[in-house]
Short mmCIF file of C-alpha atoms in Angstrom, two decimals:
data_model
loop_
_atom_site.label_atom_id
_atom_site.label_comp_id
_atom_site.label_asym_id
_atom_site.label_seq_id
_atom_site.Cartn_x
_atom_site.Cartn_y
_atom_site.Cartn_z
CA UNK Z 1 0.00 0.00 0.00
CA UNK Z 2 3.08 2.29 -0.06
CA UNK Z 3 5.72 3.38 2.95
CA UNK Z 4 7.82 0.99 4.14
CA UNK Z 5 5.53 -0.81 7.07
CA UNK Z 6 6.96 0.52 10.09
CA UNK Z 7 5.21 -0.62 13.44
CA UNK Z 8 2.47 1.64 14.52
CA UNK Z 9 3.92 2.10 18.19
CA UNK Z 10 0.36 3.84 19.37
CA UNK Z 11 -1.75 0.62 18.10
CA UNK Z 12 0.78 -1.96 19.09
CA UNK Z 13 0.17 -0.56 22.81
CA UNK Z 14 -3.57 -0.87 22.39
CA UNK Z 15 -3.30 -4.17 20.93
CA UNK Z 16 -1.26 -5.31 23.92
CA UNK Z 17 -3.53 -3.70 26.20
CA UNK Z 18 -6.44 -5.26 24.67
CA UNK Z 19 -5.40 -8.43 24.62
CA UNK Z 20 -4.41 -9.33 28.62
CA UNK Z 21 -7.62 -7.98 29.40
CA UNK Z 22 -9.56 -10.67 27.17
CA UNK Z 23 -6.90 -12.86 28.54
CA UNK Z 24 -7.52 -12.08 32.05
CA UNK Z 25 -11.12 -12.14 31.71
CA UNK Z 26 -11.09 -15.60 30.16
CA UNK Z 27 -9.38 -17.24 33.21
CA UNK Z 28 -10.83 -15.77 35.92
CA UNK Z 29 -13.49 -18.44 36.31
CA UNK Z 30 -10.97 -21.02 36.27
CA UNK Z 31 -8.28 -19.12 38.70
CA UNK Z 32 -8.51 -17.27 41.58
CA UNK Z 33 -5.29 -15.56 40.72
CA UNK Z 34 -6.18 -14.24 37.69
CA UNK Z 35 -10.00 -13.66 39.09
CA UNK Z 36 -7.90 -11.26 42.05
CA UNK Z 37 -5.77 -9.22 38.94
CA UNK Z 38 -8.51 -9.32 36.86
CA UNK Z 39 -10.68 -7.52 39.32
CA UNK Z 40 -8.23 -4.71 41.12
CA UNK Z 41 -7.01 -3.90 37.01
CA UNK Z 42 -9.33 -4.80 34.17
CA UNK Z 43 -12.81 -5.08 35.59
CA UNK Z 44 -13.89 -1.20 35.58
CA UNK Z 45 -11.32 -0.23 33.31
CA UNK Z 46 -13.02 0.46 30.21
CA UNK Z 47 -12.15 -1.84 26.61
CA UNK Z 48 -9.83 -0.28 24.11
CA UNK Z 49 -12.31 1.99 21.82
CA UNK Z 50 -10.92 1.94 18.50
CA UNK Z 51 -7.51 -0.07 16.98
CA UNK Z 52 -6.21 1.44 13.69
CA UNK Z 53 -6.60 -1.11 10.57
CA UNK Z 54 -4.26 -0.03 7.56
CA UNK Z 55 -7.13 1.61 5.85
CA UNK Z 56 -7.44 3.90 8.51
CA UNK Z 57 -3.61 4.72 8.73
CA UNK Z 58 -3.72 5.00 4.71
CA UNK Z 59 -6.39 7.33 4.83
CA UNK Z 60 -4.76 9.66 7.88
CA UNK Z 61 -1.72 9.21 5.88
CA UNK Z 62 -3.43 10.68 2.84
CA UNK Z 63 -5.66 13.64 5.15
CA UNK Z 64 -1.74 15.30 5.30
CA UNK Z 65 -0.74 18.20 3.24
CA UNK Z 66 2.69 17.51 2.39
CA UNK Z 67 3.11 13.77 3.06
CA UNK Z 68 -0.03 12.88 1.66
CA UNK Z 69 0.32 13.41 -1.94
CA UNK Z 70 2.48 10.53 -2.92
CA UNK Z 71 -0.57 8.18 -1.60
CA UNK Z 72 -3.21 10.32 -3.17
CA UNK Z 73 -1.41 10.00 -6.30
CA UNK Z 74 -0.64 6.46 -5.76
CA UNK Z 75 -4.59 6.05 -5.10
CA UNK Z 76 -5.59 6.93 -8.55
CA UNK Z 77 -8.15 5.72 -11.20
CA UNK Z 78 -5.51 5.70 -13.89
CA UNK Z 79 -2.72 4.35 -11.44
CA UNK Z 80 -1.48 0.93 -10.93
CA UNK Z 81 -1.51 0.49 -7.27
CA UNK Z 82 0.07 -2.17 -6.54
CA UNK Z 83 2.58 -2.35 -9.29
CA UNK Z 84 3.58 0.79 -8.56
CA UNK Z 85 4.42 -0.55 -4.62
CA UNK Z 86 6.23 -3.61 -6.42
CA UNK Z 87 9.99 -2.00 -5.55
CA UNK Z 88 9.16 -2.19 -2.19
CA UNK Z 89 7.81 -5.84 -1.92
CA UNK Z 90 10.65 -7.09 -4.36
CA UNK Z 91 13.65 -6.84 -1.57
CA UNK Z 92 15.89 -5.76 -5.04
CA UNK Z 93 17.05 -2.58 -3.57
CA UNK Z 94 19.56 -1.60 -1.11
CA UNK Z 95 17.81 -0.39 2.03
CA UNK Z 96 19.53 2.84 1.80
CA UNK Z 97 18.55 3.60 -1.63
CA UNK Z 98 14.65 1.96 -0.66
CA UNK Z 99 15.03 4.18 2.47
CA UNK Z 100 16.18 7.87 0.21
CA UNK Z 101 13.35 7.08 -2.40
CA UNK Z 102 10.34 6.62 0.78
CA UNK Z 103 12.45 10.36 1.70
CA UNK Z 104 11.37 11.52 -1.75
CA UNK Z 105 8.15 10.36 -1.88
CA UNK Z 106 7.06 11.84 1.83
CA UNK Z 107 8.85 15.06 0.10
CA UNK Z 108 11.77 15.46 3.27
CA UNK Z 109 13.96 15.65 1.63
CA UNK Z 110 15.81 19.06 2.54
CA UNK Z 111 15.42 21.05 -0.54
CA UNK Z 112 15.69 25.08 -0.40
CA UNK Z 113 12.03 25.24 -0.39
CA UNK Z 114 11.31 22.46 2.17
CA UNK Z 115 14.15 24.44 4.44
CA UNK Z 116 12.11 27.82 3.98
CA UNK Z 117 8.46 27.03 4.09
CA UNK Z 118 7.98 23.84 6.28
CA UNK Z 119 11.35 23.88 8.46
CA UNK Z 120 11.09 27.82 8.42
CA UNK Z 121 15.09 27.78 8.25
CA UNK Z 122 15.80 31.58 8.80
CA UNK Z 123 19.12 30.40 7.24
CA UNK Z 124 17.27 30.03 4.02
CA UNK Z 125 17.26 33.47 2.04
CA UNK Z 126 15.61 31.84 -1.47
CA UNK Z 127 14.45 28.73 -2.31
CA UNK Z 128 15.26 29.27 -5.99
CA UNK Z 129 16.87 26.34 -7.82
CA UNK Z 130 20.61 26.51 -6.75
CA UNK Z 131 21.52 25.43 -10.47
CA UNK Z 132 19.86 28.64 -11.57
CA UNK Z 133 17.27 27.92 -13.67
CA UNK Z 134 14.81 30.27 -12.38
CA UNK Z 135 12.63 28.24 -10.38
CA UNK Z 136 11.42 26.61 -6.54
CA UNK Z 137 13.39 24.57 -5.64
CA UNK Z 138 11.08 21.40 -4.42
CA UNK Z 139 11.59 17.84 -4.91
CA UNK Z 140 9.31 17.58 -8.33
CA UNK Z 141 11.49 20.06 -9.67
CA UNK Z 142 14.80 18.05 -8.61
CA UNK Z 143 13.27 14.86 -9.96
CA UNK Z 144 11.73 16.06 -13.47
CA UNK Z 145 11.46 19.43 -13.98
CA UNK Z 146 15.08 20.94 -13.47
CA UNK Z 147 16.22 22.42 -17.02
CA UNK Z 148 20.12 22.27 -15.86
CA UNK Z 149 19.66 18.82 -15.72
CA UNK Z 150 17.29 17.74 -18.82
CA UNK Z 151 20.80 17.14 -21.01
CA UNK Z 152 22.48 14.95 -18.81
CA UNK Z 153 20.85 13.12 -15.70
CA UNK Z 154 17.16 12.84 -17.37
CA UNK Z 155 18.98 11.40 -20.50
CA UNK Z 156 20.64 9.22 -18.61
CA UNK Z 157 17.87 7.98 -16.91
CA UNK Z 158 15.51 7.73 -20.14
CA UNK Z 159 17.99 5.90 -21.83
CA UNK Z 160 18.52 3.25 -19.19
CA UNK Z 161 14.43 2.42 -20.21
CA UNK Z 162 14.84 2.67 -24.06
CA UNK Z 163 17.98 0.36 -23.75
CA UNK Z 164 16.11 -2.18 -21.85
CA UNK Z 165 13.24 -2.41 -24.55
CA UNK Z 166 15.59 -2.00 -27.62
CA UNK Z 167 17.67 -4.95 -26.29
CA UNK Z 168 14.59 -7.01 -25.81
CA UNK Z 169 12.91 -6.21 -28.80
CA UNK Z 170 16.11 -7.01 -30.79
CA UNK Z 171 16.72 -10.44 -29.11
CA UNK Z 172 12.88 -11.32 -29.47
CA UNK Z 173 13.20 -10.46 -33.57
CA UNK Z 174 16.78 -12.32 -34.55
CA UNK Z 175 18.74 -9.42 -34.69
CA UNK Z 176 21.04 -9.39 -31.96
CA UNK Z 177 22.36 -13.09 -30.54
CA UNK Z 178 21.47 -14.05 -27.02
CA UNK Z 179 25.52 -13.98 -26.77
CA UNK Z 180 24.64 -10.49 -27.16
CA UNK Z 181 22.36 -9.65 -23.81
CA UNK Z 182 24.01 -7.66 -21.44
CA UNK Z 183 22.88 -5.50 -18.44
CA UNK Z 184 20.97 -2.98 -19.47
CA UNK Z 185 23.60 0.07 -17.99
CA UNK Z 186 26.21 -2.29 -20.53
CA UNK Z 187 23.84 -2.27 -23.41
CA UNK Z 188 24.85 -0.36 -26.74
CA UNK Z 189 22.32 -0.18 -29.49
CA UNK Z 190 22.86 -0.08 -33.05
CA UNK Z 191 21.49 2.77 -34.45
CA UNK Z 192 20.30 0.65 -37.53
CA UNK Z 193 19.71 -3.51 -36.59
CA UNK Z 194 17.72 -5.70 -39.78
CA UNK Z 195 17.05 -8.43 -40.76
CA UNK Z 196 14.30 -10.27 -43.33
CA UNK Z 197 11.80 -9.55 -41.29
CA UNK Z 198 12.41 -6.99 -39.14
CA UNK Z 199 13.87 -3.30 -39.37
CA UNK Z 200 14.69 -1.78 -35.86
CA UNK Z 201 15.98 2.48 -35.50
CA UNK Z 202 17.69 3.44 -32.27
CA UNK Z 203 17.20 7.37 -31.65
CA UNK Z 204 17.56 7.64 -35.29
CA UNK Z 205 15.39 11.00 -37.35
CA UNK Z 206 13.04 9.33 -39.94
CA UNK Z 207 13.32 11.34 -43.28
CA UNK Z 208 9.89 12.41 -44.83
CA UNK Z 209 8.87 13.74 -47.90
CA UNK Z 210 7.40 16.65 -46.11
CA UNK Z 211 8.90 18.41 -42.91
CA UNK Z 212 7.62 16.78 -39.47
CA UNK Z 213 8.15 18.56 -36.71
CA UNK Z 214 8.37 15.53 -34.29
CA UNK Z 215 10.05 12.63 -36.25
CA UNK Z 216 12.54 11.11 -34.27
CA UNK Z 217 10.73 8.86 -31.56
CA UNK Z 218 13.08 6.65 -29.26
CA UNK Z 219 12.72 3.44 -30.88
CA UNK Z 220 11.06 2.48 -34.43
CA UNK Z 221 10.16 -1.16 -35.11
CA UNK Z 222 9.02 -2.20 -38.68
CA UNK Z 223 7.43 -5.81 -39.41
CA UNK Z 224 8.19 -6.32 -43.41
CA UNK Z 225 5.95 -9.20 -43.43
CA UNK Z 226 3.07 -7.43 -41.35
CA UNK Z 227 3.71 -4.40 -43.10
CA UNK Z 228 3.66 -2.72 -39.42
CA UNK Z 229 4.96 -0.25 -37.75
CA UNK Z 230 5.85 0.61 -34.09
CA UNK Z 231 7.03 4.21 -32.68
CA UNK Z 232 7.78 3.95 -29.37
CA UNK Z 233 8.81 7.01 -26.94
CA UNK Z 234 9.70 7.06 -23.26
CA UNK Z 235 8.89 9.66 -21.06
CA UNK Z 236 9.47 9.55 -17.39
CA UNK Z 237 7.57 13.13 -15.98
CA UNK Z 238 6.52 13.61 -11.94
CA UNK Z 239 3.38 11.33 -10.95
CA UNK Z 240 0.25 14.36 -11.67
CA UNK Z 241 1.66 14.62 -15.14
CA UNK Z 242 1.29 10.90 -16.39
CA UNK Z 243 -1.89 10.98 -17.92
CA UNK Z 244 -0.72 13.92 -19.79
CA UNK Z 245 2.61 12.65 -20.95
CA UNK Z 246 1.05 9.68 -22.42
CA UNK Z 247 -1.86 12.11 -24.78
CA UNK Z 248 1.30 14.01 -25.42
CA UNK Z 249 3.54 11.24 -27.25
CA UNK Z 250 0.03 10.22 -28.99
CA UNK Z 251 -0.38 13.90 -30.42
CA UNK Z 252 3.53 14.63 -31.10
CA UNK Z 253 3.76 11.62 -33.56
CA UNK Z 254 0.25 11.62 -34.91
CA UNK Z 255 1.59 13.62 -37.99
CA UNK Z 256 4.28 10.80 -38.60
CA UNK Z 257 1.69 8.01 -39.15
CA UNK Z 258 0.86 9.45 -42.63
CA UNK Z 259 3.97 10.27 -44.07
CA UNK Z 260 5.43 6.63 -43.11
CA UNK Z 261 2.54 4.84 -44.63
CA UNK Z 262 3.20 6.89 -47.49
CA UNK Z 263 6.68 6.72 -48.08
CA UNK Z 264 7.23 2.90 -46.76
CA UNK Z 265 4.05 1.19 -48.41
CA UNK Z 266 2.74 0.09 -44.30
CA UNK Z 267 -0.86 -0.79 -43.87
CA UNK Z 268 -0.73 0.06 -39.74
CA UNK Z 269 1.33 2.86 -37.83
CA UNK Z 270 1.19 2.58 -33.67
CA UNK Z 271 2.39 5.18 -31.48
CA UNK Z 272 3.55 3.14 -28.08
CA UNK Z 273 4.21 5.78 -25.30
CA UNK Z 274 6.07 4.37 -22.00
CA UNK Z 275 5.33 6.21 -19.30
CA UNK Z 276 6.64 5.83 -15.74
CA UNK Z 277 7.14 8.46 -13.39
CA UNK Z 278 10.01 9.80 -12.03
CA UNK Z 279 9.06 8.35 -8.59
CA UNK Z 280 7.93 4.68 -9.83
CA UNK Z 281 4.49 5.11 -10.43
CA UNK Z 282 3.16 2.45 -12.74
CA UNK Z 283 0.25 4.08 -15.08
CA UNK Z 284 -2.24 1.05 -15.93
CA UNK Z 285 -1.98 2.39 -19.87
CA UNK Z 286 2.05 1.52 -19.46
CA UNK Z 287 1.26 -2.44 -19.44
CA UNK Z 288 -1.42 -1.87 -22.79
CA UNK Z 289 1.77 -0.41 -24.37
CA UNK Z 290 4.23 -3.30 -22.97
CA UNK Z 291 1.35 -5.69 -23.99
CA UNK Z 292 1.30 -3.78 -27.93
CA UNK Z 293 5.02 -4.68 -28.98
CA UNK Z 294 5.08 -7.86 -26.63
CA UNK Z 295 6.93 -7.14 -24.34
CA UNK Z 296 7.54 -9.79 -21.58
CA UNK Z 297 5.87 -9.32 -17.76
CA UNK Z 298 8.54 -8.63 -15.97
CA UNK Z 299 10.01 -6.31 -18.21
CA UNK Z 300 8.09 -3.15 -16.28
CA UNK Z 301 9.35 -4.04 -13.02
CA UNK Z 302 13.27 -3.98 -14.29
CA UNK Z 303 12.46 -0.72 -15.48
CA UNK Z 304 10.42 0.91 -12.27
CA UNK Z 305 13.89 -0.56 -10.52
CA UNK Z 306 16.01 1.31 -13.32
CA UNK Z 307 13.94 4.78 -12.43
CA UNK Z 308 13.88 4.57 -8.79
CA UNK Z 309 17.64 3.88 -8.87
CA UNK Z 310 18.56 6.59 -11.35
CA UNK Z 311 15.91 9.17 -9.56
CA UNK Z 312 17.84 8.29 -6.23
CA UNK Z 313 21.06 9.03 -7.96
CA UNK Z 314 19.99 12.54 -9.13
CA UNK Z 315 18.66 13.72 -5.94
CA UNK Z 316 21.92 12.70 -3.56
CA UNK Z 317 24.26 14.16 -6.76
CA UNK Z 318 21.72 17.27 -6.69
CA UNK Z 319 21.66 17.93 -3.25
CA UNK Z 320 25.75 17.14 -2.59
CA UNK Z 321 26.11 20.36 -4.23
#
């Protein structure tokens, strides 16, 4: 359900309590001893009145302002729930890297913003961007929205997912040996792989006989036989923007579709957006487009690992400076 399932302290004591009184009350009939305690300490005390149940700590987790939203998020219609909570079941992590991601979604971590407005750090003068880009400094920003680091860590981190499904999709279609798979963070793609059958582009501009503003999508798989094509694009934005992201990548290649039918003599053009946020949110339209170019099951949970690790990364490299 999210967090990392610490013990509830509070409900463990009522729990306790709540229990040696049943179990006090249970053998007095049978023992004079326990008749005697439970008499002088449980007999007109009154019985525990409510125990938390994780629903209720979920929802008082969710009622607060700042530590709330990654649950409220998490709790969407267009969310994955519980695939989105798999890095946390999946023991795959180091704790201190599970532990700095929980810090990033309860938003603690100590940004120039955080410092100013929740800590009220007089220290703090601004909680603009320390990289300079004109803008708050808050944890969204850090993780997706800082334009200092669009060139370099958010590459780096969108190409760890594109290398994953371009090594996959080239093993599944002949055109890379198994001798060939590799770690994803060891992977280099071709920019050009082909075969017979198959015709897979790496990052690689597709030439029109018009101009289109958007035609270079991350990967590009063409079935000869099929006559088929695939454009897939990753994008990994905060957790409100998914929904968005994923009409976005529809729209930006929409104008390619005609141009490729045109020019390549395809029957069917699919635009494939990947979207997973920055946080490891799992959007229930991400395993439609895993399911579209067949794509294996576990193939989304490598990735949410690949984002939470790299989003980790970015914030300790962010905030060491």
């Amino acid at each position: 359900m999210g967090g990392r399932g610490l013990v509830d302290i509070n409900n463990l004591r009522k729990q306790q309590i709540e229990g040696m009184r049943i179990y006090f009350m249970e053998k007095s009939t049978s023992s004079s001893l326990h008749n005697a305690v439970w008499k002088e300490l449980y007999a007109s005390s009154p019985t525990v009145q409510h125990i938390s149940t994780n629903c209720d700590k979920l929802e008082l987790w969710k009622s607060k302002p700042l530590h709330g939203r990654h649950p409220n998020e998490a709790s969407k219609d267009n969310v994955d729930n519980k695939a989105s909570n798999h890095w946390l079941v999946a023991g795959c992590l180091f704790p201190e890297t599970e532990g700095f991601m929980i810090a990033i979604q309860d938003q603690v971590i100590p940004t120039r913003n955080y410092l100013k407005a929740i800590l009220r750090d007089t220290g703090v003068v601004s909680d603009s961007c320390r990289y300079g880009c004109n803008a708050i400094e808050t944890i969204q920003h850090i993780t997706s929205g800082c334009t200092c680091l669009a060139g370099t860590e958010y590459i780096d981190r969108h190409n760890s997912v594109v290398k994953m499904l371009h090594q996959q999709l080239a093993l599944m279609h002949c055109l890379i040996s198994s001798t060939q798979s590799v770690p994803y963070y060891k992977y280099e793609p071709e920019p050009v792989l082909e075969n017979s059958e198959f015709r897979l582009y790496w990052d690689r501009t597709i030439l029109t006989d018009r101009n289109v503003p958007a035609n270079r999508p991350d990967i590009m798989l063409m079935d000869k036989q099929r006559r088929m094509v695939w454009l897939v694009d990753v994008a990994i934005p905060n957790n409100n923007n998914l929904s968005a992201k994923h009409h976005e990548k529809i729209n930006k290649y929409s104008t390619l579709i005609d141009p490729i039918k045109r020019q390549w003599n395809v029957n069917t053009v699919k635009i494939v957006p990947i979207i997973i946020s920055s946080t490891g949110l799992i959007p229930k339209l991400l395993h439609d487009s895993l399911r579209e170019i067949k794509m294996p099951e576990y193939i989304w949970k490598q990735m949410q690992k690949a984002v939470v690790i790299a989003t980790t990364h970015i914030v300790r490299k962010f905030m060491g400076n």
